[in-house]
Amino acid sequence: MARPDAVIVCISQQHLNAARQRELAAAVSAATPLPTRLVRLEGSGPHLGEVLDALAAEGCRTILVQPLGLPFSQSLAAWLPGVLAHWREQRQGPPVRLLLGPDQAVGNEVIAAIVAAAISAADAAEPIAAQRPSLGKPGWDKPPPFRHHLLVCTGPRCQFRGAPNLKLALAEALAASGLAGACLVATTGCLYPCNQGPLLAAYPRGEWYRLPDREAVNRFVAVVVGRNEPVADLIVHRVAALDHIPHIPGEPT
């Protein structure tokens, strides 16, 4: 069997800060002399296709794609073979052999090693007795003021189609136009319809937009956020308005 000449480790972590991601990437790199990359299948950073492109451009011809999770998502594990085959079929240039590794956390040995390491390091565990109970922070009782609630899909399929770039481009366009304060932007998991990604849902308008590039993002910000008007050619779905919105006690009528 041919040995890989590069390794991509794929993780699924929606809430991973940049510092921790750098630490994980460094650990992956230190584990082997082969060229390595850490890829988040959801969230921010270069998507799997971009990393494959980069390694292929560097001359790598047999690339091992290794899922990493405790356990790794079954739905993502089922999705990965097809998306890898798609990349291989669509690419131009010398052929690249792709190998998809198994879920390493399925075997009892990995779990046993983690539990044993936790028990042996119990002296370093932090006691909770001195901590003050808390489920939130002051000021989290109500949302901040906003006119547009923008939901940016960063699920794995939209991520592969450029959702991390969408999130960054949206933030930059809102800041440049002075409209960031009018929006409450949230990232989400899969919104559907995945084949239309990268997707953004705008409420209370009830309009879902496909924003494939910065030009589309800039139009969305200028027209939808700035002028409160739709951009019809970018809309992929509309949510029907409620005939009757019930009054919430305590809210002004």
PDB file of C-alpha atoms in Angstrom:
ATOM      1  CA  MET A   1       0.000   0.000   0.000  1.00  0.00           C
ATOM      2  CA  ALA A   2       1.302   3.455  -0.920  1.00  0.00           C
ATOM      3  CA  ARG A   3       2.340   5.603   2.017  1.00  0.00           C
ATOM      4  CA  PRO A   4       0.861   9.119   2.249  1.00  0.00           C
ATOM      5  CA  ASP A   5       3.111  12.067   1.585  1.00  0.00           C
ATOM      6  CA  ALA A   6       0.794  14.510   3.409  1.00  0.00           C
ATOM      7  CA  VAL A   7      -1.842  14.353   6.151  1.00  0.00           C
ATOM      8  CA  ILE A   8      -4.974  16.439   6.710  1.00  0.00           C
ATOM      9  CA  VAL A   9      -6.563  16.098  10.148  1.00  0.00           C
ATOM     10  CA  CYS A  10     -10.256  17.070  10.094  1.00  0.00           C
ATOM     11  CA  ILE A  11     -12.059  18.242  13.212  1.00  0.00           C
ATOM     12  CA  SER A  12     -15.625  19.387  13.849  1.00  0.00           C
ATOM     13  CA  GLN A  13     -15.571  22.178  16.419  1.00  0.00           C
ATOM     14  CA  GLN A  14     -18.004  25.100  16.199  1.00  0.00           C
ATOM     15  CA  HIS A  15     -16.686  26.838  19.314  1.00  0.00           C
ATOM     16  CA  LEU A  16     -12.904  26.738  19.079  1.00  0.00           C
ATOM     17  CA  ASN A  17     -10.906  29.906  19.613  1.00  0.00           C
ATOM     18  CA  ALA A  18      -7.967  30.836  17.429  1.00  0.00           C
ATOM     19  CA  ALA A  19      -5.332  30.184  20.105  1.00  0.00           C
ATOM     20  CA  ARG A  20      -6.550  26.663  20.783  1.00  0.00           C
ATOM     21  CA  GLN A  21      -6.774  25.980  17.061  1.00  0.00           C
ATOM     22  CA  ARG A  22      -3.145  27.035  16.646  1.00  0.00           C
ATOM     23  CA  GLU A  23      -2.137  24.719  19.496  1.00  0.00           C
ATOM     24  CA  LEU A  24      -3.910  21.785  17.871  1.00  0.00           C
ATOM     25  CA  ALA A  25      -2.370  22.570  14.498  1.00  0.00           C
ATOM     26  CA  ALA A  26       1.093  22.677  16.084  1.00  0.00           C
ATOM     27  CA  ALA A  27       0.504  19.326  17.801  1.00  0.00           C
ATOM     28  CA  VAL A  28      -0.592  17.773  14.515  1.00  0.00           C
ATOM     29  CA  SER A  29       2.485  19.160  12.768  1.00  0.00           C
ATOM     30  CA  ALA A  30       4.820  17.881  15.500  1.00  0.00           C
ATOM     31  CA  ALA A  31       3.388  14.360  15.288  1.00  0.00           C
ATOM     32  CA  THR A  32       4.937  13.550  11.891  1.00  0.00           C
ATOM     33  CA  PRO A  33       7.641  14.846   9.545  1.00  0.00           C
ATOM     34  CA  LEU A  34       5.100  14.755   6.708  1.00  0.00           C
ATOM     35  CA  PRO A  35       3.371  17.978   5.609  1.00  0.00           C
ATOM     36  CA  THR A  36       0.259  18.299   7.783  1.00  0.00           C
ATOM     37  CA  ARG A  37      -2.780  20.544   7.983  1.00  0.00           C
ATOM     38  CA  LEU A  38      -5.563  20.911  10.550  1.00  0.00           C
ATOM     39  CA  VAL A  39      -8.954  21.646   8.978  1.00  0.00           C
ATOM     40  CA  ARG A  40     -12.174  22.650  10.695  1.00  0.00           C
ATOM     41  CA  LEU A  41     -15.099  21.173   8.807  1.00  0.00           C
ATOM     42  CA  GLU A  42     -17.385  23.730  10.458  1.00  0.00           C
ATOM     43  CA  GLY A  43     -16.603  27.277  11.471  1.00  0.00           C
ATOM     44  CA  SER A  44     -13.716  29.383  10.227  1.00  0.00           C
ATOM     45  CA  GLY A  45     -10.484  28.911   8.344  1.00  0.00           C
ATOM     46  CA  PRO A  46      -9.595  27.405   4.962  1.00  0.00           C
ATOM     47  CA  HIS A  47     -12.031  24.705   3.900  1.00  0.00           C
ATOM     48  CA  LEU A  48     -11.067  21.151   3.034  1.00  0.00           C
ATOM     49  CA  GLY A  49     -11.006  21.770  -0.715  1.00  0.00           C
ATOM     50  CA  GLU A  50      -8.663  24.748  -0.360  1.00  0.00           C
ATOM     51  CA  VAL A  51      -6.252  22.738   1.781  1.00  0.00           C
ATOM     52  CA  LEU A  52      -6.305  19.851  -0.687  1.00  0.00           C
ATOM     53  CA  ASP A  53      -5.591  22.339  -3.485  1.00  0.00           C
ATOM     54  CA  ALA A  54      -2.636  23.767  -1.564  1.00  0.00           C
ATOM     55  CA  LEU A  55      -1.070  20.384  -0.807  1.00  0.00           C
ATOM     56  CA  ALA A  56      -1.548  19.228  -4.390  1.00  0.00           C
ATOM     57  CA  ALA A  57       0.123  22.436  -5.603  1.00  0.00           C
ATOM     58  CA  GLU A  58       3.078  21.628  -3.331  1.00  0.00           C
ATOM     59  CA  GLY A  59       3.485  18.310  -5.142  1.00  0.00           C
ATOM     60  CA  CYS A  60       1.744  15.944  -2.724  1.00  0.00           C
ATOM     61  CA  ARG A  61       0.262  13.019  -4.645  1.00  0.00           C
ATOM     62  CA  THR A  62      -1.037  10.716  -1.874  1.00  0.00           C
ATOM     63  CA  ILE A  63      -2.938  12.548   0.859  1.00  0.00           C
ATOM     64  CA  LEU A  64      -4.353  10.924   3.990  1.00  0.00           C
ATOM     65  CA  VAL A  65      -7.488  12.637   5.298  1.00  0.00           C
ATOM     66  CA  GLN A  66      -7.892  11.668   8.950  1.00  0.00           C
ATOM     67  CA  PRO A  67     -11.075  12.505  10.921  1.00  0.00           C
ATOM     68  CA  LEU A  68     -10.444  13.356  14.580  1.00  0.00           C
ATOM     69  CA  GLY A  69     -13.160  13.485  17.227  1.00  0.00           C
ATOM     70  CA  LEU A  70     -14.358  11.851  20.427  1.00  0.00           C
ATOM     71  CA  PRO A  71     -16.264  10.470  18.665  1.00  0.00           C
ATOM     72  CA  PHE A  72     -16.234  11.945  15.186  1.00  0.00           C
ATOM     73  CA  SER A  73     -19.661  12.947  13.827  1.00  0.00           C
ATOM     74  CA  GLN A  74     -21.311  10.031  12.019  1.00  0.00           C
ATOM     75  CA  SER A  75     -23.015  12.374   9.551  1.00  0.00           C
ATOM     76  CA  LEU A  76     -19.703  14.027   8.679  1.00  0.00           C
ATOM     77  CA  ALA A  77     -18.040  10.631   8.365  1.00  0.00           C
ATOM     78  CA  ALA A  78     -20.735   9.652   5.863  1.00  0.00           C
ATOM     79  CA  TRP A  79     -20.330  12.968   3.992  1.00  0.00           C
ATOM     80  CA  LEU A  80     -16.548  12.992   3.655  1.00  0.00           C
ATOM     81  CA  PRO A  81     -16.104  10.228   1.023  1.00  0.00           C
ATOM     82  CA  GLY A  82     -18.436  11.963  -1.420  1.00  0.00           C
ATOM     83  CA  VAL A  83     -16.924  15.416  -1.000  1.00  0.00           C
ATOM     84  CA  LEU A  84     -13.409  14.025  -1.410  1.00  0.00           C
ATOM     85  CA  ALA A  85     -14.478  12.228  -4.590  1.00  0.00           C
ATOM     86  CA  HIS A  86     -16.053  15.499  -5.803  1.00  0.00           C
ATOM     87  CA  TRP A  87     -12.805  17.394  -5.236  1.00  0.00           C
ATOM     88  CA  ARG A  88     -10.785  14.719  -7.018  1.00  0.00           C
ATOM     89  CA  GLU A  89     -13.139  14.709 -10.014  1.00  0.00           C
ATOM     90  CA  GLN A  90     -13.240  18.496 -10.346  1.00  0.00           C
ATOM     91  CA  ARG A  91      -9.538  19.274  -9.957  1.00  0.00           C
ATOM     92  CA  GLN A  92      -7.221  19.973 -12.851  1.00  0.00           C
ATOM     93  CA  GLY A  93      -3.635  18.768 -12.979  1.00  0.00           C
ATOM     94  CA  PRO A  94      -1.756  15.607 -12.013  1.00  0.00           C
ATOM     95  CA  PRO A  95      -3.867  12.928 -10.298  1.00  0.00           C
ATOM     96  CA  VAL A  96      -3.917  12.858  -6.506  1.00  0.00           C
ATOM     97  CA  ARG A  97      -4.669   9.724  -4.529  1.00  0.00           C
ATOM     98  CA  LEU A  98      -6.863  10.353  -1.480  1.00  0.00           C
ATOM     99  CA  LEU A  99      -7.013   8.043   1.535  1.00  0.00           C
ATOM    100  CA  LEU A 100      -9.741   8.445   4.186  1.00  0.00           C
ATOM    101  CA  GLY A 101      -8.698   7.224   7.617  1.00  0.00           C
ATOM    102  CA  PRO A 102     -11.060   5.530  10.105  1.00  0.00           C
ATOM    103  CA  ASP A 103     -12.508   7.136  13.228  1.00  0.00           C
ATOM    104  CA  GLN A 104      -9.663   6.686  15.709  1.00  0.00           C
ATOM    105  CA  ALA A 105     -11.950   6.980  18.745  1.00  0.00           C
ATOM    106  CA  VAL A 106     -13.993   3.893  17.851  1.00  0.00           C
ATOM    107  CA  GLY A 107     -11.378   1.520  19.257  1.00  0.00           C
ATOM    108  CA  ASN A 108     -11.351   0.925  23.002  1.00  0.00           C
ATOM    109  CA  GLU A 109      -7.586   1.521  23.176  1.00  0.00           C
ATOM    110  CA  VAL A 110      -7.861   5.248  22.459  1.00  0.00           C
ATOM    111  CA  ILE A 111     -10.658   5.819  24.978  1.00  0.00           C
ATOM    112  CA  ALA A 112      -8.860   3.716  27.583  1.00  0.00           C
ATOM    113  CA  ALA A 113      -5.666   5.739  27.130  1.00  0.00           C
ATOM    114  CA  ILE A 114      -7.528   9.037  27.545  1.00  0.00           C
ATOM    115  CA  VAL A 115      -9.342   7.913  30.690  1.00  0.00           C
ATOM    116  CA  ALA A 116      -6.138   6.472  32.171  1.00  0.00           C
ATOM    117  CA  ALA A 117      -4.288   9.730  31.478  1.00  0.00           C
ATOM    118  CA  ALA A 118      -7.088  11.733  33.130  1.00  0.00           C
ATOM    119  CA  ILE A 119      -6.987   9.586  36.258  1.00  0.00           C
ATOM    120  CA  SER A 120      -3.198   9.739  36.512  1.00  0.00           C
ATOM    121  CA  ALA A 121      -3.356  13.550  36.243  1.00  0.00           C
ATOM    122  CA  ALA A 122      -6.141  13.933  38.816  1.00  0.00           C
ATOM    123  CA  ASP A 123      -3.837  15.850  41.178  1.00  0.00           C
ATOM    124  CA  ALA A 124      -3.783  18.684  38.633  1.00  0.00           C
ATOM    125  CA  ALA A 125      -7.578  18.797  38.342  1.00  0.00           C
ATOM    126  CA  GLU A 126      -9.213  22.041  39.482  1.00  0.00           C
ATOM    127  CA  PRO A 127     -11.500  21.821  42.543  1.00  0.00           C
ATOM    128  CA  ILE A 128     -14.890  23.439  41.950  1.00  0.00           C
ATOM    129  CA  ALA A 129     -15.797  24.065  45.592  1.00  0.00           C
ATOM    130  CA  ALA A 130     -14.389  27.612  45.544  1.00  0.00           C
ATOM    131  CA  GLN A 131     -16.124  28.623  42.319  1.00  0.00           C
ATOM    132  CA  ARG A 132     -19.125  30.943  42.390  1.00  0.00           C
ATOM    133  CA  PRO A 133     -22.215  29.407  40.722  1.00  0.00           C
ATOM    134  CA  SER A 134     -23.120  31.028  37.419  1.00  0.00           C
ATOM    135  CA  LEU A 135     -25.145  30.207  34.328  1.00  0.00           C
ATOM    136  CA  GLY A 136     -24.511  33.476  32.509  1.00  0.00           C
ATOM    137  CA  LYS A 137     -23.272  37.049  32.728  1.00  0.00           C
ATOM    138  CA  PRO A 138     -24.868  40.353  33.737  1.00  0.00           C
ATOM    139  CA  GLY A 139     -26.418  41.949  30.683  1.00  0.00           C
ATOM    140  CA  TRP A 140     -27.412  38.659  29.079  1.00  0.00           C
ATOM    141  CA  ASP A 141     -31.068  39.056  30.008  1.00  0.00           C
ATOM    142  CA  LYS A 142     -31.954  40.774  26.717  1.00  0.00           C
ATOM    143  CA  PRO A 143     -30.440  40.886  23.232  1.00  0.00           C
ATOM    144  CA  PRO A 144     -28.550  44.017  22.147  1.00  0.00           C
ATOM    145  CA  PRO A 145     -30.371  46.548  19.936  1.00  0.00           C
ATOM    146  CA  PHE A 146     -30.491  45.573  16.266  1.00  0.00           C
ATOM    147  CA  ARG A 147     -32.698  45.810  13.168  1.00  0.00           C
ATOM    148  CA  HIS A 148     -31.443  42.816  11.206  1.00  0.00           C
ATOM    149  CA  HIS A 149     -30.777  39.347  12.610  1.00  0.00           C
ATOM    150  CA  LEU A 150     -28.356  37.683  10.184  1.00  0.00           C
ATOM    151  CA  LEU A 151     -27.754  33.950  10.468  1.00  0.00           C
ATOM    152  CA  VAL A 152     -24.619  32.809   8.618  1.00  0.00           C
ATOM    153  CA  CYS A 153     -24.525  29.087   7.941  1.00  0.00           C
ATOM    154  CA  THR A 154     -21.144  27.534   8.745  1.00  0.00           C
ATOM    155  CA  GLY A 155     -22.258  23.928   8.443  1.00  0.00           C
ATOM    156  CA  PRO A 156     -19.832  21.588   6.661  1.00  0.00           C
ATOM    157  CA  ARG A 157     -21.435  21.885   3.223  1.00  0.00           C
ATOM    158  CA  CYS A 158     -21.622  25.682   3.262  1.00  0.00           C
ATOM    159  CA  GLN A 159     -18.144  25.745   4.795  1.00  0.00           C
ATOM    160  CA  PHE A 160     -16.821  23.752   1.827  1.00  0.00           C
ATOM    161  CA  ARG A 161     -18.466  26.294  -0.489  1.00  0.00           C
ATOM    162  CA  GLY A 162     -16.833  29.245   1.242  1.00  0.00           C
ATOM    163  CA  ALA A 163     -18.890  30.087   4.348  1.00  0.00           C
ATOM    164  CA  PRO A 164     -15.807  31.149   6.385  1.00  0.00           C
ATOM    165  CA  ASN A 165     -15.055  33.708   3.675  1.00  0.00           C
ATOM    166  CA  LEU A 166     -18.722  34.787   3.788  1.00  0.00           C
ATOM    167  CA  LYS A 167     -18.544  35.453   7.522  1.00  0.00           C
ATOM    168  CA  LEU A 168     -15.361  37.496   7.151  1.00  0.00           C
ATOM    169  CA  ALA A 169     -16.589  39.369   4.071  1.00  0.00           C
ATOM    170  CA  LEU A 170     -19.879  40.203   5.813  1.00  0.00           C
ATOM    171  CA  ALA A 171     -18.120  41.559   8.903  1.00  0.00           C
ATOM    172  CA  GLU A 172     -15.806  43.701   6.764  1.00  0.00           C
ATOM    173  CA  ALA A 173     -18.632  45.041   4.589  1.00  0.00           C
ATOM    174  CA  LEU A 174     -20.791  45.911   7.601  1.00  0.00           C
ATOM    175  CA  ALA A 175     -17.889  47.688   9.302  1.00  0.00           C
ATOM    176  CA  ALA A 176     -16.915  49.603   6.151  1.00  0.00           C
ATOM    177  CA  SER A 177     -20.484  50.807   5.628  1.00  0.00           C
ATOM    178  CA  GLY A 178     -21.013  51.782   9.263  1.00  0.00           C
ATOM    179  CA  LEU A 179     -23.933  49.356   9.529  1.00  0.00           C
ATOM    180  CA  ALA A 180     -22.478  46.797  11.937  1.00  0.00           C
ATOM    181  CA  GLY A 181     -24.503  48.226  14.814  1.00  0.00           C
ATOM    182  CA  ALA A 182     -27.738  47.588  12.922  1.00  0.00           C
ATOM    183  CA  CYS A 183     -27.102  43.846  12.770  1.00  0.00           C
ATOM    184  CA  LEU A 184     -26.930  40.959  15.188  1.00  0.00           C
ATOM    185  CA  VAL A 185     -24.841  38.373  13.331  1.00  0.00           C
ATOM    186  CA  ALA A 186     -24.840  34.761  14.460  1.00  0.00           C
ATOM    187  CA  THR A 187     -23.187  31.700  12.963  1.00  0.00           C
ATOM    188  CA  THR A 188     -25.204  28.518  12.759  1.00  0.00           C
ATOM    189  CA  GLY A 189     -24.953  24.866  11.902  1.00  0.00           C
ATOM    190  CA  CYS A 190     -26.716  23.512   8.848  1.00  0.00           C
ATOM    191  CA  LEU A 191     -29.641  25.686   7.711  1.00  0.00           C
ATOM    192  CA  TYR A 192     -30.608  23.904   4.467  1.00  0.00           C
ATOM    193  CA  PRO A 193     -30.761  23.967   1.457  1.00  0.00           C
ATOM    194  CA  CYS A 194     -27.111  22.887   1.421  1.00  0.00           C
ATOM    195  CA  ASN A 195     -26.762  22.851  -2.369  1.00  0.00           C
ATOM    196  CA  GLN A 196     -27.448  26.614  -2.460  1.00  0.00           C
ATOM    197  CA  GLY A 197     -24.627  27.602  -0.106  1.00  0.00           C
ATOM    198  CA  PRO A 198     -22.969  29.731   1.121  1.00  0.00           C
ATOM    199  CA  LEU A 199     -26.196  30.790   2.835  1.00  0.00           C
ATOM    200  CA  LEU A 200     -27.342  33.640   5.022  1.00  0.00           C
ATOM    201  CA  ALA A 201     -30.821  34.004   6.525  1.00  0.00           C
ATOM    202  CA  ALA A 202     -32.039  37.556   7.204  1.00  0.00           C
ATOM    203  CA  TYR A 203     -34.753  38.220   9.773  1.00  0.00           C
ATOM    204  CA  PRO A 204     -37.281  39.694  10.393  1.00  0.00           C
ATOM    205  CA  ARG A 205     -37.388  39.912   6.583  1.00  0.00           C
ATOM    206  CA  GLY A 206     -37.635  36.128   6.334  1.00  0.00           C
ATOM    207  CA  GLU A 207     -35.344  36.028   3.289  1.00  0.00           C
ATOM    208  CA  TRP A 208     -32.573  33.499   2.686  1.00  0.00           C
ATOM    209  CA  TYR A 209     -29.702  34.627   0.482  1.00  0.00           C
ATOM    210  CA  ARG A 210     -26.974  32.837  -1.435  1.00  0.00           C
ATOM    211  CA  LEU A 211     -23.890  35.046  -1.244  1.00  0.00           C
ATOM    212  CA  PRO A 212     -21.164  33.345  -3.300  1.00  0.00           C
ATOM    213  CA  ASP A 213     -18.627  36.191  -3.418  1.00  0.00           C
ATOM    214  CA  ARG A 214     -17.711  39.604  -2.026  1.00  0.00           C
ATOM    215  CA  GLU A 215     -19.631  41.439  -4.736  1.00  0.00           C
ATOM    216  CA  ALA A 216     -22.819  39.679  -3.617  1.00  0.00           C
ATOM    217  CA  VAL A 217     -22.023  40.398   0.039  1.00  0.00           C
ATOM    218  CA  ASN A 218     -21.488  44.090  -0.685  1.00  0.00           C
ATOM    219  CA  ARG A 219     -24.808  44.274  -2.563  1.00  0.00           C
ATOM    220  CA  PHE A 220     -26.582  42.549   0.306  1.00  0.00           C
ATOM    221  CA  VAL A 221     -25.167  44.981   2.861  1.00  0.00           C
ATOM    222  CA  ALA A 222     -25.855  48.087   0.768  1.00  0.00           C
ATOM    223  CA  VAL A 223     -29.388  47.175  -0.298  1.00  0.00           C
ATOM    224  CA  VAL A 224     -30.861  44.842   2.328  1.00  0.00           C
ATOM    225  CA  VAL A 225     -29.200  46.285   5.421  1.00  0.00           C
ATOM    226  CA  GLY A 226     -28.644  49.832   4.181  1.00  0.00           C
ATOM    227  CA  ARG A 227     -31.896  50.489   2.306  1.00  0.00           C
ATOM    228  CA  ASN A 228     -34.095  47.755   3.794  1.00  0.00           C
ATOM    229  CA  GLU A 229     -34.911  46.437   0.315  1.00  0.00           C
ATOM    230  CA  PRO A 230     -34.565  42.903  -1.101  1.00  0.00           C
ATOM    231  CA  VAL A 231     -31.983  41.741  -3.656  1.00  0.00           C
ATOM    232  CA  ALA A 232     -34.225  39.432  -5.643  1.00  0.00           C
ATOM    233  CA  ASP A 233     -31.593  37.610  -7.700  1.00  0.00           C
ATOM    234  CA  LEU A 234     -29.743  36.488  -4.554  1.00  0.00           C
ATOM    235  CA  ILE A 235     -32.803  35.164  -2.698  1.00  0.00           C
ATOM    236  CA  VAL A 236     -33.163  31.367  -2.599  1.00  0.00           C
ATOM    237  CA  HIS A 237     -36.047  31.128  -0.120  1.00  0.00           C
ATOM    238  CA  ARG A 238     -38.678  33.270   1.563  1.00  0.00           C
ATOM    239  CA  VAL A 239     -40.462  32.477   4.810  1.00  0.00           C
ATOM    240  CA  ALA A 240     -44.165  33.271   4.716  1.00  0.00           C
ATOM    241  CA  ALA A 241     -45.159  36.000   7.153  1.00  0.00           C
ATOM    242  CA  LEU A 242     -47.344  35.037  10.080  1.00  0.00           C
ATOM    243  CA  ASP A 243     -50.956  36.118   9.709  1.00  0.00           C
ATOM    244  CA  HIS A 244     -51.058  36.929  13.395  1.00  0.00           C
ATOM    245  CA  ILE A 245     -48.156  37.553  15.757  1.00  0.00           C
ATOM    246  CA  PRO A 246     -49.294  36.975  19.348  1.00  0.00           C
ATOM    247  CA  HIS A 247     -48.591  39.747  21.829  1.00  0.00           C
ATOM    248  CA  ILE A 248     -45.864  38.992  24.357  1.00  0.00           C
ATOM    249  CA  PRO A 249     -46.822  40.091  27.878  1.00  0.00           C
ATOM    250  CA  GLY A 250     -44.709  43.030  28.991  1.00  0.00           C
ATOM    251  CA  GLU A 251     -43.798  44.096  25.454  1.00  0.00           C
ATOM    252  CA  PRO A 252     -45.187  47.376  24.035  1.00  0.00           C
ATOM    253  CA  THR A 253     -48.095  46.996  21.625  1.00  0.00           C
TER     254      THR A 253
END
